[in-house]
PDB file of C-alpha atoms in Angstrom:
ATOM      1  CA  ALA A   1      98.258  86.311  88.139  1.00  0.00           C
ATOM      2  CA  ALA A   2      98.158  86.413  84.345  1.00  0.00           C
ATOM      3  CA  VAL A   3      94.456  87.234  84.074  1.00  0.00           C
ATOM      4  CA  PRO A   4      94.642  90.800  85.462  1.00  0.00           C
ATOM      5  CA  ALA A   5      97.632  91.605  83.247  1.00  0.00           C
ATOM      6  CA  LEU A   6      95.855  90.235  80.184  1.00  0.00           C
ATOM      7  CA  GLY A   7      92.766  92.247  81.067  1.00  0.00           C
ATOM      8  CA  GLU A   8      94.911  95.382  81.110  1.00  0.00           C
ATOM      9  CA  ALA A   9      96.534  94.362  77.824  1.00  0.00           C
ATOM     10  CA  LEU A  10      93.087  94.555  76.196  1.00  0.00           C
ATOM     11  CA  LYS A  11      93.485  98.343  76.480  1.00  0.00           C
ATOM     12  CA  ASP A  12      96.928  98.451  74.851  1.00  0.00           C
ATOM     13  CA  PHE A  13      97.569 100.851  71.964  1.00  0.00           C
ATOM     14  CA  ASP A  14      98.797  97.994  69.740  1.00  0.00           C
ATOM     15  CA  ARG A  15      95.993  96.036  68.072  1.00  0.00           C
ATOM     16  CA  ALA A  16      98.073  92.843  67.995  1.00  0.00           C
ATOM     17  CA  VAL A  17      98.588  93.023  71.773  1.00  0.00           C
ATOM     18  CA  ARG A  18      94.832  93.396  72.301  1.00  0.00           C
ATOM     19  CA  VAL A  19      94.038  90.463  69.991  1.00  0.00           C
ATOM     20  CA  ASN A  20      96.647  88.232  71.646  1.00  0.00           C
ATOM     21  CA  ALA A  21      95.400  89.154  75.122  1.00  0.00           C
ATOM     22  CA  ALA A  22      91.838  88.209  74.206  1.00  0.00           C
ATOM     23  CA  GLU A  23      92.981  84.927  72.660  1.00  0.00           C
ATOM     24  CA  ALA A  24      95.046  84.086  75.742  1.00  0.00           C
ATOM     25  CA  LEU A  25      92.096  84.786  78.032  1.00  0.00           C
ATOM     26  CA  GLY A  26      89.979  82.466  75.899  1.00  0.00           C
ATOM     27  CA  LYS A  27      92.569  79.718  76.253  1.00  0.00           C
ATOM     28  CA  ILE A  28      92.535  80.143  80.031  1.00  0.00           C
ATOM     29  CA  GLY A  29      88.793  79.539  79.913  1.00  0.00           C
ATOM     30  CA  PRO A  30      86.506  79.744  82.970  1.00  0.00           C
ATOM     31  CA  ALA A  31      89.443  80.598  85.237  1.00  0.00           C
ATOM     32  CA  ALA A  32      89.573  83.969  83.438  1.00  0.00           C
ATOM     33  CA  GLN A  33      86.179  85.123  84.726  1.00  0.00           C
ATOM     34  CA  ALA A  34      87.796  88.137  86.393  1.00  0.00           C
ATOM     35  CA  ALA A  35      88.495  89.508  82.912  1.00  0.00           C
ATOM     36  CA  LEU A  36      84.845  89.424  81.798  1.00  0.00           C
ATOM     37  CA  PRO A  37      84.312  93.183  82.258  1.00  0.00           C
ATOM     38  CA  ALA A  38      87.432  93.988  80.219  1.00  0.00           C
ATOM     39  CA  LEU A  39      86.415  91.536  77.487  1.00  0.00           C
ATOM     40  CA  LYS A  40      82.919  93.015  77.333  1.00  0.00           C
ATOM     41  CA  GLU A  41      84.488  96.443  76.923  1.00  0.00           C
ATOM     42  CA  ALA A  42      86.727  95.038  74.161  1.00  0.00           C
ATOM     43  CA  LEU A  43      83.564  94.179  72.211  1.00  0.00           C
ATOM     44  CA  LYS A  44      83.391  97.946  71.529  1.00  0.00           C
ATOM     45  CA  ASP A  45      86.976  98.156  70.223  1.00  0.00           C
ATOM     46  CA  SER A  46      87.488 100.121  67.015  1.00  0.00           C
ATOM     47  CA  ASP A  47      89.273  97.125  65.462  1.00  0.00           C
ATOM     48  CA  GLY A  48      87.163  94.246  64.188  1.00  0.00           C
ATOM     49  CA  SER A  49      89.828  91.641  64.944  1.00  0.00           C
ATOM     50  CA  VAL A  50      89.838  92.669  68.593  1.00  0.00           C
ATOM     51  CA  ARG A  51      86.031  92.523  68.766  1.00  0.00           C
ATOM     52  CA  ILE A  52      85.970  89.032  67.236  1.00  0.00           C
ATOM     53  CA  SER A  53      88.737  87.760  69.525  1.00  0.00           C
ATOM     54  CA  ALA A  54      86.945  89.187  72.570  1.00  0.00           C
ATOM     55  CA  ALA A  55      83.656  87.572  71.563  1.00  0.00           C
ATOM     56  CA  LYS A  56      85.327  84.184  71.069  1.00  0.00           C
ATOM     57  CA  ALA A  57      87.089  84.509  74.421  1.00  0.00           C
ATOM     58  CA  LEU A  58      83.816  85.345  76.160  1.00  0.00           C
ATOM     59  CA  ASP A  59      82.241  82.209  74.682  1.00  0.00           C
ATOM     60  CA  LYS A  60      85.143  80.019  75.838  1.00  0.00           C
ATOM     61  CA  ILE A  61      85.118  81.486  79.338  1.00  0.00           C
ATOM     62  CA  ARG A  62      81.370  81.090  79.708  1.00  0.00           C
ATOM     63  CA  GLU A  63      81.351  77.487  78.378  1.00  0.00           C
ATOM     64  CA  GLY A  64      82.489  76.066  81.694  1.00  0.00           C
ATOM     65  CA  VAL A  65      80.485  78.392  83.922  1.00  0.00           C
ATOM     66  CA  PRO A  66      77.185  77.031  85.277  1.00  0.00           C
ATOM     67  CA  ARG A  67      74.254  79.329  84.521  1.00  0.00           C
TER      68      ARG A  67
END
């Protein structure tokens, strides 16, 4: 239930909320696959910290996913 809320938090006005949401999704790992579209969109964020956090989260989520 946390993943959809965190995905929405990636769109928050507050940069810190967006960064924390991305970091939390990364900690959830592969179970956060539903947030992949939101994280990919966060790669275009105007704030560099958000972009970096989203990229790291994407890596952590994809680590456990068979390709």
